PDB file of C-alpha atoms and ligand atoms in Angstrom:
ATOM      1  CA  MET A 320     -38.048 -65.530 -18.363  1.00 47.00           C
ATOM      2  CA  ALA A 321     -37.895 -68.835 -19.161  1.00 48.00           C
ATOM      3  CA  ASN A 322     -40.750 -70.830 -17.063  1.00 55.00           C
ATOM      4  CA  ARG A 323     -38.342 -73.785 -15.455  1.00 54.00           C
ATOM      5  CA  PRO A 324     -39.605 -76.574 -13.609  1.00 77.00           C
ATOM      6  CA  ARG A 325     -39.350 -76.519  -9.612  1.00 91.00           C
ATOM      7  CA  ALA A 326     -37.683 -79.291  -7.610  1.00 93.00           C
ATOM      8  CA  ILE A 327     -40.073 -78.222  -4.576  1.00 97.00           C
ATOM      9  CA  PRO A 328     -43.145 -75.817  -4.654  1.00 98.00           C
ATOM     10  CA  ASN A 329     -44.164 -72.385  -3.522  1.00 98.00           C
ATOM     11  CA  LEU A 330     -46.642 -71.853  -1.454  1.00 98.00           C
ATOM     12  CA  LEU A 331     -48.588 -68.683  -0.902  1.00 98.00           C
ATOM     13  CA  ILE A 332     -50.791 -68.196   2.811  1.00 98.00           C
ATOM     14  CA  THR A 333     -53.206 -65.346   2.552  1.00 98.00           C
ATOM     15  CA  GLY A 334     -56.267 -64.208   3.893  1.00 98.00           C
ATOM     16  CA  THR A 335     -57.438 -61.498   6.250  1.00 98.00           C
ATOM     17  CA  PRO A 336     -55.341 -60.284   8.694  1.00 98.00           C
ATOM     18  CA  GLY A 337     -55.920 -62.027  12.143  1.00 98.00           C
ATOM     19  CA  VAL A 338     -56.939 -65.423  10.267  1.00 98.00           C
ATOM     20  CA  GLY A 339     -53.692 -67.206  11.310  1.00 98.00           C
ATOM     21  CA  LYS A 340     -51.720 -67.196   8.437  1.00 98.00           C
ATOM     22  CA  SER A 341     -48.483 -66.610  10.366  1.00 98.00           C
ATOM     23  CA  SER A 342     -49.171 -68.745  12.902  1.00 98.00           C
ATOM     24  CA  ILE A 343     -49.884 -71.545  10.192  1.00 98.00           C
ATOM     25  CA  SER A 344     -46.509 -70.473   7.940  1.00 98.00           C
ATOM     26  CA  LYS A 345     -44.154 -70.897  10.930  1.00 98.00           C
ATOM     27  CA  LYS A 346     -45.589 -74.152  12.212  1.00 98.00           C
ATOM     28  CA  LEU A 347     -45.139 -75.361   8.437  1.00 98.00           C
ATOM     29  CA  SER A 348     -41.574 -73.856   8.175  1.00 98.00           C
ATOM     30  CA  GLU A 349     -41.169 -75.781  11.571  1.00 98.00           C
ATOM     31  CA  ARG A 350     -41.953 -79.039   9.807  1.00 98.00           C
ATOM     32  CA  THR A 351     -40.880 -78.602   6.725  1.00 97.00           C
ATOM     33  CA  ASN A 352     -37.051 -77.107   5.114  1.00 95.00           C
ATOM     34  CA  PHE A 353     -39.457 -74.403   3.478  1.00 98.00           C
ATOM     35  CA  THR A 354     -38.648 -70.700   4.249  1.00 98.00           C
ATOM     36  CA  TRP A 355     -41.146 -68.546   5.613  1.00 98.00           C
ATOM     37  CA  ARG A 356     -41.321 -65.117   4.156  1.00 98.00           C
ATOM     38  CA  GLU A 357     -43.430 -62.854   6.100  1.00 98.00           C
ATOM     39  CA  VAL A 358     -44.331 -60.504   3.299  1.00 97.00           C
ATOM     40  CA  SER A 359     -44.960 -57.682   5.770  1.00 95.00           C
ATOM     41  CA  LYS A 360     -41.876 -58.146   7.201  1.00 96.00           C
ATOM     42  CA  LEU A 361     -39.598 -58.301   3.967  1.00 97.00           C
ATOM     43  CA  ALA A 362     -41.337 -55.042   2.522  1.00 96.00           C
ATOM     44  CA  GLU A 363     -40.577 -53.475   5.999  1.00 94.00           C
ATOM     45  CA  GLU A 364     -36.816 -54.539   5.995  1.00 96.00           C
ATOM     46  CA  HIS A 365     -36.340 -53.713   2.223  1.00 95.00           C
ATOM     47  CA  ASN A 366     -37.762 -50.206   2.984  1.00 94.00           C
ATOM     48  CA  CYS A 367     -40.571 -51.112   0.490  1.00 94.00           C
ATOM     49  CA  LEU A 368     -43.056 -49.297   2.629  1.00 92.00           C
ATOM     50  CA  ASP A 369     -43.699 -45.769   1.887  1.00 86.00           C
ATOM     51  CA  GLU A 370     -45.945 -42.907   3.249  1.00 80.00           C
ATOM     52  CA  TYR A 371     -48.572 -43.859   6.029  1.00 76.00           C
ATOM     53  CA  ASP A 372     -52.115 -44.269   4.711  1.00 71.00           C
ATOM     54  CA  PRO A 373     -54.224 -42.229   7.331  1.00 74.00           C
ATOM     55  CA  GLU A 374     -57.209 -44.202   6.359  1.00 71.00           C
ATOM     56  CA  TYR A 375     -56.188 -47.652   6.927  1.00 66.00           C
ATOM     57  CA  GLN A 376     -53.882 -46.651   9.308  1.00 68.00           C
ATOM     58  CA  CYS A 377     -51.049 -48.919   7.215  1.00 74.00           C
ATOM     59  CA  PRO A 378     -48.282 -47.987   5.056  1.00 82.00           C
ATOM     60  CA  PHE A 379     -48.486 -47.828   1.300  1.00 88.00           C
ATOM     61  CA  LEU A 380     -46.638 -51.106  -0.201  1.00 91.00           C
ATOM     62  CA  ASN A 381     -44.421 -50.120  -3.020  1.00 94.00           C
ATOM     63  CA  GLU A 382     -45.228 -53.605  -4.868  1.00 95.00           C
ATOM     64  CA  ASP A 383     -42.956 -53.356  -7.622  1.00 95.00           C
ATOM     65  CA  LYS A 384     -39.890 -52.831  -5.530  1.00 96.00           C
ATOM     66  CA  LEU A 385     -41.013 -55.596  -3.313  1.00 97.00           C
ATOM     67  CA  LEU A 386     -41.454 -58.234  -6.483  1.00 98.00           C
ATOM     68  CA  ASP A 387     -38.052 -57.108  -7.519  1.00 97.00           C
ATOM     69  CA  ILE A 388     -36.449 -58.224  -4.248  1.00 97.00           C
ATOM     70  CA  MET A 389     -38.472 -61.491  -3.772  1.00 98.00           C
ATOM     71  CA  GLU A 390     -38.131 -62.732  -7.311  1.00 97.00           C
ATOM     72  CA  GLY A 391     -34.294 -64.339  -6.533  1.00 95.00           C
ATOM     73  CA  MET A 392     -36.156 -65.762  -3.858  1.00 96.00           C
ATOM     74  CA  MET A 393     -39.068 -67.412  -5.291  1.00 97.00           C
ATOM     75  CA  ALA A 394     -36.473 -69.002  -8.102  1.00 94.00           C
ATOM     76  CA  LYS A 395     -35.938 -72.355  -6.689  1.00 94.00           C
ATOM     77  CA  GLY A 396     -39.257 -73.253  -4.816  1.00 97.00           C
ATOM     78  CA  GLY A 397     -39.764 -74.037  -0.963  1.00 98.00           C
ATOM     79  CA  ASN A 398     -41.258 -70.821  -0.072  1.00 98.00           C
ATOM     80  CA  ILE A 399     -44.064 -70.204   2.437  1.00 98.00           C
ATOM     81  CA  VAL A 400     -45.089 -66.627   1.290  1.00 98.00           C
ATOM     82  CA  ASP A 401     -47.538 -64.972   4.230  1.00 98.00           C
ATOM     83  CA  TYR A 402     -49.373 -61.700   3.073  1.00 98.00           C
ATOM     84  CA  HIS A 403     -52.789 -60.362   3.461  1.00 97.00           C
ATOM     85  CA  GLY A 404     -53.176 -59.926  -0.340  1.00 96.00           C
ATOM     86  CA  CYS A 405     -52.494 -61.949  -3.526  1.00 96.00           C
ATOM     87  CA  ASP A 406     -53.358 -60.188  -6.697  1.00 96.00           C
ATOM     88  CA  PHE A 407     -49.747 -58.328  -7.204  1.00 96.00           C
ATOM     89  CA  PHE A 408     -47.578 -61.446  -6.900  1.00 98.00           C
ATOM     90  CA  PRO A 409     -46.522 -63.300 -10.349  1.00 98.00           C
ATOM     91  CA  GLU A 410     -49.173 -65.984 -11.367  1.00 98.00           C
ATOM     92  CA  ARG A 411     -46.359 -68.349 -12.119  1.00 97.00           C
ATOM     93  CA  TRP A 412     -44.726 -68.120  -8.643  1.00 98.00           C
ATOM     94  CA  PHE A 413     -47.141 -70.425  -6.781  1.00 98.00           C
ATOM     95  CA  ASP A 414     -47.948 -73.942  -7.239  1.00 98.00           C
ATOM     96  CA  GLY A 415     -50.443 -73.856  -4.176  1.00 98.00           C
ATOM     97  CA  VAL A 416     -52.543 -70.923  -2.998  1.00 98.00           C
ATOM     98  CA  PHE A 417     -54.401 -71.450   0.574  1.00 99.00           C
ATOM     99  CA  VAL A 418     -56.750 -68.862   1.383  1.00 98.00           C
ATOM    100  CA  ILE A 419     -57.049 -69.235   5.467  1.00 98.00           C
ATOM    101  CA  ARG A 420     -60.765 -68.262   6.605  1.00 98.00           C
ATOM    102  CA  THR A 421     -62.198 -67.681  10.533  1.00 98.00           C
ATOM    103  CA  ASN A 422     -65.469 -67.085  11.367  1.00 98.00           C
ATOM    104  CA  ASN A 423     -66.590 -63.419  12.396  1.00 97.00           C
ATOM    105  CA  THR A 424     -66.924 -63.350  16.144  1.00 97.00           C
ATOM    106  CA  THR A 425     -63.618 -65.530  16.420  1.00 98.00           C
ATOM    107  CA  LEU A 426     -61.941 -63.196  14.086  1.00 98.00           C
ATOM    108  CA  TYR A 427     -63.350 -59.984  16.086  1.00 98.00           C
ATOM    109  CA  ASP A 428     -62.076 -61.008  19.356  1.00 98.00           C
ATOM    110  CA  ARG A 429     -58.336 -61.978  17.677  1.00 98.00           C
ATOM    111  CA  LEU A 430     -58.506 -58.436  16.215  1.00 98.00           C
ATOM    112  CA  THR A 431     -59.042 -56.730  19.236  1.00 98.00           C
ATOM    113  CA  ALA A 432     -56.869 -58.554  21.295  1.00 98.00           C
ATOM    114  CA  ARG A 433     -54.154 -57.074  18.750  1.00 97.00           C
ATOM    115  CA  GLY A 434     -55.357 -53.795  19.304  1.00 98.00           C
ATOM    116  CA  TYR A 435     -57.461 -53.241  16.193  1.00 97.00           C
ATOM    117  CA  GLN A 436     -60.380 -50.847  16.750  1.00 96.00           C
ATOM    118  CA  GLY A 437     -62.683 -48.535  14.967  1.00 95.00           C
ATOM    119  CA  LYS A 438     -62.449 -48.297  10.946  1.00 94.00           C
ATOM    120  CA  LYS A 439     -59.739 -50.485  10.773  1.00 94.00           C
ATOM    121  CA  LEU A 440     -61.332 -53.212  13.103  1.00 97.00           C
ATOM    122  CA  GLU A 441     -64.235 -52.985  11.313  1.00 97.00           C
ATOM    123  CA  ASP A 442     -63.276 -53.011   7.930  1.00 97.00           C
ATOM    124  CA  ASN A 443     -61.122 -56.262   8.477  1.00 97.00           C
ATOM    125  CA  VAL A 444     -64.125 -57.840   9.714  1.00 98.00           C
ATOM    126  CA  GLN A 445     -66.221 -57.320   6.715  1.00 98.00           C
ATOM    127  CA  CYS A 446     -63.437 -58.141   4.568  1.00 98.00           C
ATOM    128  CA  GLU A 447     -63.432 -61.938   5.717  1.00 98.00           C
ATOM    129  CA  ILE A 448     -67.413 -61.584   5.756  1.00 98.00           C
ATOM    130  CA  PHE A 449     -67.233 -60.882   2.149  1.00 98.00           C
ATOM    131  CA  GLU A 450     -64.532 -63.249   1.106  1.00 98.00           C
ATOM    132  CA  THR A 451     -62.551 -60.533  -0.244  1.00 97.00           C
ATOM    133  CA  LEU A 452     -59.343 -62.487  -0.389  1.00 98.00           C
ATOM    134  CA  LEU A 453     -61.058 -65.553  -1.177  1.00 98.00           C
ATOM    135  CA  GLU A 454     -62.141 -63.807  -4.696  1.00 98.00           C
ATOM    136  CA  GLU A 455     -59.017 -62.121  -4.967  1.00 98.00           C
ATOM    137  CA  ALA A 456     -57.252 -65.559  -4.578  1.00 98.00           C
ATOM    138  CA  GLN A 457     -59.873 -67.464  -6.900  1.00 98.00           C
ATOM    139  CA  SER A 458     -59.692 -64.369  -9.879  1.00 98.00           C
ATOM    140  CA  SER A 459     -55.634 -64.295  -9.668  1.00 98.00           C
ATOM    141  CA  TYR A 460     -54.794 -68.228  -9.749  1.00 98.00           C
ATOM    142  CA  LYS A 461     -56.176 -71.034 -11.383  1.00 97.00           C
ATOM    143  CA  PRO A 462     -58.850 -72.372  -9.345  1.00 95.00           C
ATOM    144  CA  GLU A 463     -57.665 -76.102  -9.167  1.00 96.00           C
ATOM    145  CA  ILE A 464     -54.411 -74.660  -7.405  1.00 98.00           C
ATOM    146  CA  VAL A 465     -56.790 -72.484  -4.574  1.00 98.00           C
ATOM    147  CA  GLN A 466     -57.833 -74.312  -1.392  1.00 98.00           C
ATOM    148  CA  GLU A 467     -59.538 -72.787   1.221  1.00 98.00           C
ATOM    149  CA  LEU A 468     -58.980 -73.645   4.873  1.00 98.00           C
ATOM    150  CA  GLN A 469     -60.763 -72.630   8.296  1.00 98.00           C
ATOM    151  CA  ASN A 470     -58.921 -72.123  11.092  1.00 98.00           C
ATOM    152  CA  ASP A 471     -60.808 -71.259  14.397  1.00 98.00           C
ATOM    153  CA  THR A 472     -59.491 -73.647  16.864  1.00 98.00           C
ATOM    154  CA  GLU A 473     -56.332 -74.690  18.067  1.00 98.00           C
ATOM    155  CA  ALA A 474     -57.546 -78.423  16.518  1.00 98.00           C
ATOM    156  CA  GLN A 475     -57.950 -76.673  13.264  1.00 98.00           C
ATOM    157  CA  LEU A 476     -54.821 -74.783  13.240  1.00 98.00           C
ATOM    158  CA  GLN A 477     -52.948 -78.365  13.380  1.00 98.00           C
ATOM    159  CA  SER A 478     -55.183 -80.347  10.956  1.00 98.00           C
ATOM    160  CA  ASN A 479     -54.445 -77.465   8.284  1.00 98.00           C
ATOM    161  CA  VAL A 480     -50.898 -77.648   8.888  1.00 98.00           C
ATOM    162  CA  ASP A 481     -50.821 -81.034   8.436  1.00 98.00           C
ATOM    163  CA  THR A 482     -53.223 -80.649   5.065  1.00 98.00           C
ATOM    164  CA  ILE A 483     -50.521 -78.626   4.080  1.00 98.00           C
ATOM    165  CA  VAL A 484     -47.806 -81.048   4.710  1.00 98.00           C
ATOM    166  CA  GLU A 485     -49.396 -83.779   2.944  1.00 98.00           C
ATOM    167  CA  TRP A 486     -50.238 -81.434  -0.217  1.00 98.00           C
ATOM    168  CA  ILE A 487     -46.513 -80.902  -0.281  1.00 98.00           C
ATOM    169  CA  GLU A 488     -45.698 -84.285  -0.269  1.00 97.00           C
ATOM    170  CA  ARG A 489     -48.389 -85.143  -3.009  1.00 97.00           C
ATOM    171  CA  TRP A 490     -46.698 -82.649  -5.168  1.00 97.00           C
ATOM    172  CA  LYS A 491     -43.499 -83.703  -4.832  1.00 95.00           C
ATOM    173  CA  GLU A 492     -44.777 -87.151  -5.988  1.00 94.00           C
ATOM    174  CA  ASP A 493     -46.598 -85.515  -8.979  1.00 93.00           C
ATOM    175  CA  ASN A 494     -43.898 -83.821 -10.113  1.00 92.00           C
ATOM    176  CA  LEU A 495     -40.839 -85.643 -10.099  1.00 83.00           C
TER     177      LEU A 495
HETATM  178  P1  LIG B1409     -52.011 -63.457  10.362  1.00 86.74           P
HETATM  179  O1  LIG B1409     -50.717 -63.470  10.349  1.00 86.74           O
HETATM  180  O2  LIG B1409     -53.096 -64.223   9.449  1.00 86.74           O
HETATM  181  O3  LIG B1409     -52.669 -62.203  10.475  1.00 86.74           O
HETATM  182  P2  LIG B1409     -52.035 -64.858  12.964  1.00 86.74           P
HETATM  183  O4  LIG B1409     -50.912 -65.962  12.655  1.00 86.74           O
HETATM  184  O5  LIG B1409     -50.725 -63.602  13.707  1.00 86.74           O
HETATM  185  O6  LIG B1409     -52.737 -64.179  11.608  1.00 86.74           O
HETATM  186  O7  LIG B1409     -52.772 -65.259  14.098  1.00 86.74           O
HETATM  187  C1  LIG B1409     -53.964 -64.102  14.878  1.00 86.74           C
HETATM  188  C2  LIG B1409     -53.989 -64.264  16.334  1.00 86.74           C
HETATM  189  O8  LIG B1409     -54.688 -65.473  16.546  1.00 86.74           O
HETATM  190  C3  LIG B1409     -52.668 -64.685  17.207  1.00 86.74           C
HETATM  191  O9  LIG B1409     -53.399 -64.467  18.431  1.00 86.74           O
HETATM  192  C4  LIG B1409     -53.145 -66.357  16.967  1.00 86.74           C
HETATM  193  O10 LIG B1409     -52.554 -66.846  18.387  1.00 86.74           O
HETATM  194  C5  LIG B1409     -54.515 -66.594  17.195  1.00 86.74           C
HETATM  195  N1  LIG B1409     -54.362 -67.795  16.236  1.00 86.74           N
HETATM  196  C6  LIG B1409     -54.211 -67.988  15.078  1.00 86.74           C
HETATM  197  N2  LIG B1409     -54.922 -68.983  14.505  1.00 86.74           N
HETATM  198  C7  LIG B1409     -55.379 -69.988  15.448  1.00 86.74           C
HETATM  199  C8  LIG B1409     -56.524 -71.200  15.914  1.00 86.74           C
HETATM  200  N3  LIG B1409     -56.639 -71.827  14.801  1.00 86.74           N
HETATM  201  N4  LIG B1409     -57.030 -71.389  16.915  1.00 86.74           N
HETATM  202  C9  LIG B1409     -56.665 -69.794  17.692  1.00 86.74           C
HETATM  203  N5  LIG B1409     -56.139 -69.115  17.628  1.00 86.74           N
HETATM  204  C10 LIG B1409     -55.312 -68.589  16.588  1.00 86.74           C
HETATM  205 MN1  LIG B1410     -49.152 -62.387   9.981  1.00 86.74          MN
END
């Protein structure tokens, strides 16, 4: 497919479950005319979830089917893609990749409040400690488009949204 330039960027908001991807994406979509694409919801709506994985207590994602569905959405830019994985998307989709981070104890409390327990809780907290998503993002995208954002407090939530809004404005100026 031709690599046509976009007039407005596509963003990927990634990170361990519970770090605040959806909170940031929602606020960002309210501050901009960008469309929030919550990938888990898209996968559900378009029947891209296969049978349940008993070990991880979540359904398997049919990635190829999901990518086919998303391809058309991504063409014109203006998307905020929100997902706890990032290595299976086409690299060309994204102009900015934001890896949301949260300290371990805060994340533990958020996931417990969400009803996570046992292996699922431990695996997700370890995923954050081991910086799994940061490494995944850095190995899947050019390092200069990957940015980490710490998201422990409400004040940081606001400033992270501001940072991304400013990033969008700068991208538009640089890509006129
Ligand atoms: P994700 O989409 O990454 O799984 P959510 O946006 O659903 O994360 O956030 C998980 C929980 O943490 C929610 O209850 C949300 O209100 C809370 N939360 C998210 N970001 C912050 C923050 N910066 N400060 C305090 N609470 C937050
Ligand atoms: Mn979410």
